[in-house]
PDB file of C-alpha atoms in Angstrom:
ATOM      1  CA  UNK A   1     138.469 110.024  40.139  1.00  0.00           C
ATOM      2  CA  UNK A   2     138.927 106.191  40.516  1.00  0.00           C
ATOM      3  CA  UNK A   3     139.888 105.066  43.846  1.00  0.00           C
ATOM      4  CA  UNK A   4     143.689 104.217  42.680  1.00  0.00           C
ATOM      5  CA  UNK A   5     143.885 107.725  41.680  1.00  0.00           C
ATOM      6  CA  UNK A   6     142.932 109.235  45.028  1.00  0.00           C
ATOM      7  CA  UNK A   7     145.816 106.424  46.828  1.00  0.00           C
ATOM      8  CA  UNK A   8     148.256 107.516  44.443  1.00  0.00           C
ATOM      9  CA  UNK A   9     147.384 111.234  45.434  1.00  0.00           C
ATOM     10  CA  UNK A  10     147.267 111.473  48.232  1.00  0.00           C
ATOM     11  CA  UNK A  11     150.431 109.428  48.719  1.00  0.00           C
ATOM     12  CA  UNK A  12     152.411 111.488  47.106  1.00  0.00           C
ATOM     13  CA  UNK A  13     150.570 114.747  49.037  1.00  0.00           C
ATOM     14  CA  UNK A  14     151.955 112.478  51.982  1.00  0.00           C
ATOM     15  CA  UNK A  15     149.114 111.119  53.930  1.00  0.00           C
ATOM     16  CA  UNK A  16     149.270 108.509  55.754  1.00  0.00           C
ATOM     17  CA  UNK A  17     145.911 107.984  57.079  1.00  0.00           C
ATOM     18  CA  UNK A  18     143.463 107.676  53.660  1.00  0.00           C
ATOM     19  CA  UNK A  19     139.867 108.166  54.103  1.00  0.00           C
ATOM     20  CA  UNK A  20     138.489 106.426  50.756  1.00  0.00           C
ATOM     21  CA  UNK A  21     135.333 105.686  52.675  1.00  0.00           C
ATOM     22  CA  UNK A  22     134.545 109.559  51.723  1.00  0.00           C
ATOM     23  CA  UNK A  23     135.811 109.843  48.376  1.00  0.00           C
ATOM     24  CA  UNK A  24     133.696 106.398  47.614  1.00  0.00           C
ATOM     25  CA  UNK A  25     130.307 107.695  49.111  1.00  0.00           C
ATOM     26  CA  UNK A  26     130.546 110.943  47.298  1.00  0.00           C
ATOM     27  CA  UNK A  27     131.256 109.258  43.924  1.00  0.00           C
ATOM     28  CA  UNK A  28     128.296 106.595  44.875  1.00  0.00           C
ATOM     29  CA  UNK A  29     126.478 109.627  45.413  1.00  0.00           C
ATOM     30  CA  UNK A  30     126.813 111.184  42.267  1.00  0.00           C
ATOM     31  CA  UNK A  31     126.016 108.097  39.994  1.00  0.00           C
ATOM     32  CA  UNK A  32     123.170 107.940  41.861  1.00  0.00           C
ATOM     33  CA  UNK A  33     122.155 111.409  41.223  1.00  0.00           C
ATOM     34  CA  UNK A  34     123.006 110.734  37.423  1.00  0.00           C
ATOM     35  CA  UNK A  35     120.964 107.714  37.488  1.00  0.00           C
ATOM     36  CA  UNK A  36     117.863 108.865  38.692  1.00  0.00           C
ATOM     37  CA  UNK A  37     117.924 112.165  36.277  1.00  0.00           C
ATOM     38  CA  UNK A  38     118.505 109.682  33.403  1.00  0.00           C
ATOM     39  CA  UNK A  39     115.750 107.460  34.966  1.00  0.00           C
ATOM     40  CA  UNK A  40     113.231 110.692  34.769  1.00  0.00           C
ATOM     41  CA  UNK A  41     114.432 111.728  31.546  1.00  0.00           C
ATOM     42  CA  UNK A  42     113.613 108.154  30.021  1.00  0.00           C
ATOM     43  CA  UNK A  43     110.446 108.323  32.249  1.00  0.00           C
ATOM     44  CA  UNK A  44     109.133 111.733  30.748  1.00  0.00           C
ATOM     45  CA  UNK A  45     110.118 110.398  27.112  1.00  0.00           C
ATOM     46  CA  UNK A  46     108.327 107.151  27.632  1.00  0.00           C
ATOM     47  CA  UNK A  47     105.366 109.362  28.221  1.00  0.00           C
ATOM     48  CA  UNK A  48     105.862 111.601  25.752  1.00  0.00           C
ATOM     49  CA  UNK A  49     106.055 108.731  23.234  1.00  0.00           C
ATOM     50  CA  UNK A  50     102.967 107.024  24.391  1.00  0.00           C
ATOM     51  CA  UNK A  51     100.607 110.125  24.207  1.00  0.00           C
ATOM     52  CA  UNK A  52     101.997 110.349  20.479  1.00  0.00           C
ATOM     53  CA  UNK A  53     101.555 107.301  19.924  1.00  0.00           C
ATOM     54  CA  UNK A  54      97.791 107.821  20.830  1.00  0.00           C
ATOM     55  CA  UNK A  55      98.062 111.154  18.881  1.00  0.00           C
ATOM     56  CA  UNK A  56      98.989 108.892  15.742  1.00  0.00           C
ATOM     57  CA  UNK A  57      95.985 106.455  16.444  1.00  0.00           C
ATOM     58  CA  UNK A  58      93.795 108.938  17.016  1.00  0.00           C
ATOM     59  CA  UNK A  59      94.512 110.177  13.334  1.00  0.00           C
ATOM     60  CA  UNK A  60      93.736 108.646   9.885  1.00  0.00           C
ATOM     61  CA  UNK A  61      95.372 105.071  10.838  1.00  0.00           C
ATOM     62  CA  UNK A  62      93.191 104.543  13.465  1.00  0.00           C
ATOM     63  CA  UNK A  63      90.273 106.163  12.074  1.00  0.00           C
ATOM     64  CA  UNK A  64      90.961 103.664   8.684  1.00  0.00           C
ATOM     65  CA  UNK A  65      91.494 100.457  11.266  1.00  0.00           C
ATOM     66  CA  UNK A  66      88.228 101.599  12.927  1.00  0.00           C
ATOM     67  CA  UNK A  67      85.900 102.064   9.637  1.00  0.00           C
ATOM     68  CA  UNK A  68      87.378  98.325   8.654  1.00  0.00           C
ATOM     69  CA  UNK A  69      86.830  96.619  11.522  1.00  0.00           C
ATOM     70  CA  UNK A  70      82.949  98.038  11.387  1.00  0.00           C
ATOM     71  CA  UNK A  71      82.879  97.300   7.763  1.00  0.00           C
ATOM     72  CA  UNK A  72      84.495  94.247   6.735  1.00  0.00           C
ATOM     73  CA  UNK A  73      85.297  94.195   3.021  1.00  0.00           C
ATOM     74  CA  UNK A  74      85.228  97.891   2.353  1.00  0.00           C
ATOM     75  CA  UNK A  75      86.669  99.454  -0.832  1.00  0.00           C
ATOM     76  CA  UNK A  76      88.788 102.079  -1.392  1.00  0.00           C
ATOM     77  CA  UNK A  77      86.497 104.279  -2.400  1.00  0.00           C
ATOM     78  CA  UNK A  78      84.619 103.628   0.825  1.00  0.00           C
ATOM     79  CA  UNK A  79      87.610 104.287   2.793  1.00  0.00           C
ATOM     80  CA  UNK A  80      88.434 107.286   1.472  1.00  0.00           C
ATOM     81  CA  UNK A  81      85.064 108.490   1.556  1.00  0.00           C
ATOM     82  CA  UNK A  82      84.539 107.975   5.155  1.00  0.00           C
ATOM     83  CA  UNK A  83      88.116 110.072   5.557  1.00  0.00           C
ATOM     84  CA  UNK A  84      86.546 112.453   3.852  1.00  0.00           C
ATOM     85  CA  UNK A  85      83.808 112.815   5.454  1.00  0.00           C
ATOM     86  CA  UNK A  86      85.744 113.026   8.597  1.00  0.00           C
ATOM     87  CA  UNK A  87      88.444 115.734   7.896  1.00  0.00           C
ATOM     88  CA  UNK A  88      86.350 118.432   9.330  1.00  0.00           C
ATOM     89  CA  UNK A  89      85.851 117.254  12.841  1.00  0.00           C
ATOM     90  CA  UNK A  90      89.746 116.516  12.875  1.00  0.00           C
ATOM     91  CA  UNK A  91      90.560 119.503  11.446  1.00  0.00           C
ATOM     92  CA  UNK A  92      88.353 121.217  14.309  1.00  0.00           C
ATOM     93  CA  UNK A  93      90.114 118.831  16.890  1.00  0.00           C
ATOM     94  CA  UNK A  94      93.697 120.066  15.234  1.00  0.00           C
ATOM     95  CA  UNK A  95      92.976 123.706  15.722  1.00  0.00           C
ATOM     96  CA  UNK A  96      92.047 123.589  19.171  1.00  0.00           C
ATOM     97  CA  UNK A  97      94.679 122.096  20.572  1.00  0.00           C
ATOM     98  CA  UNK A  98      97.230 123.903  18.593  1.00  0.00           C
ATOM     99  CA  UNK A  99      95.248 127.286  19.434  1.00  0.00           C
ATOM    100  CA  UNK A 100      96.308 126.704  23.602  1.00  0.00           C
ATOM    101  CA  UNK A 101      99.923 125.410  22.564  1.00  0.00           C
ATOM    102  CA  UNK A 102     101.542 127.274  19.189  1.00  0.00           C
ATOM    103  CA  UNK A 103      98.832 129.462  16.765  1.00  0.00           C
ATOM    104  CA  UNK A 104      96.788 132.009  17.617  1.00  0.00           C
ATOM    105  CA  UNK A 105      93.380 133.001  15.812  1.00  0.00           C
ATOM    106  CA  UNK A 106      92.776 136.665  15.851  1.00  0.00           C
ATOM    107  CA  UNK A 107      89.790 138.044  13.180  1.00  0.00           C
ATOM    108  CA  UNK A 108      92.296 138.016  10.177  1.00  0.00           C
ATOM    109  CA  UNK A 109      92.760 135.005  10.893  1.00  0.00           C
ATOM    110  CA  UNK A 110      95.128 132.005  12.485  1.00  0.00           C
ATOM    111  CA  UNK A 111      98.750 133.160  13.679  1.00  0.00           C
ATOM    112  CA  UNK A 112     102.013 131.838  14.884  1.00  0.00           C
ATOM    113  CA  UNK A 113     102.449 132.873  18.485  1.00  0.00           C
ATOM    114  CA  UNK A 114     105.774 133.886  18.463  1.00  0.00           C
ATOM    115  CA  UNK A 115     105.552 135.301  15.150  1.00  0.00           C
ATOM    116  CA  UNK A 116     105.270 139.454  14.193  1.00  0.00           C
ATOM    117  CA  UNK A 117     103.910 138.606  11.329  1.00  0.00           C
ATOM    118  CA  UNK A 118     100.364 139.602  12.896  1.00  0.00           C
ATOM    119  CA  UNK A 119     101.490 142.416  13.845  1.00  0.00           C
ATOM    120  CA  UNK A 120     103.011 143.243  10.681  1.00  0.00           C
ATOM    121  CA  UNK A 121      99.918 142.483   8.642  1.00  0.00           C
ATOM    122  CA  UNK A 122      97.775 144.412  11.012  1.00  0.00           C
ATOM    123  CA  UNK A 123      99.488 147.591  10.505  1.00  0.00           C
ATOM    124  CA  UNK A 124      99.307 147.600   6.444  1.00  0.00           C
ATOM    125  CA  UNK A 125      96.091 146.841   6.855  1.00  0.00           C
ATOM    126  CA  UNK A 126      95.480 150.309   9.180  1.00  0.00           C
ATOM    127  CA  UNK A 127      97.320 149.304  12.762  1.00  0.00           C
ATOM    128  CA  UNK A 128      94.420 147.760  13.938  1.00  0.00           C
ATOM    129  CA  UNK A 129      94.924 143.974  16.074  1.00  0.00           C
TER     130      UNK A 129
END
């Protein structure tokens, strides 16, 4: 409520004595509130986009910058070769840190963790987990 709001208000409620000190410091109070969630919430994205960030560099574009900066004047072909080479270890990397956040391996293999479809295909196969 702006300030000529609460005047005209309590005017017409027929006060005569108007405490906007109060009404101020509680509206002062609550943009501050507001500011300082929206300062954490741009604080906890800023973080968020700087470990993906590192994520991404971690991956193929920084593994490519990496190979070319140790081997000036590298082909194509050497490129992708070194990729190559190198998808295992990432794909190793990849598994474990999506096994402690969103798949599960079991000995039928890898699974959703929220999903019933293990438990689904472990029951035509003889109910066994």
């Amino acid at each position: 409520m702006s300030i000529s709001d609460f005047i005209t208000q309590k005017v017409e409620a027929g006060r005569k004595q108007l405490t906007i000190d109060e009404s101020v410091d509680k509206s002062v109070q609550s943009l501050r509130r507001q500011r300082d969630d929206l300062q954490q919430e741009v604080d906890h994205l800023r973080e968020r986009l700087e470990k993906l960030e590192n994520e991404l560099q971690r991956t193929a574009y920084g593994d490519i910058e990496e190979y070319v900066e140790e081997h000036p004047g590298a082909s194509d072909a050497e490129i992708i070769q070194h990729i190559a080479d190198s998808v295992p270890n990432r794909v190793v990397s990849h598994l474990d840190v999506l096994e402690s956040e969103s798949i599960k391996k079991t000995e039928e293999g890898y699974y959703p963790r929220d999903s019933d479809q293990e438990e689904s295909s472990a029951e035509t196969r003889g109910g066994k987990l």
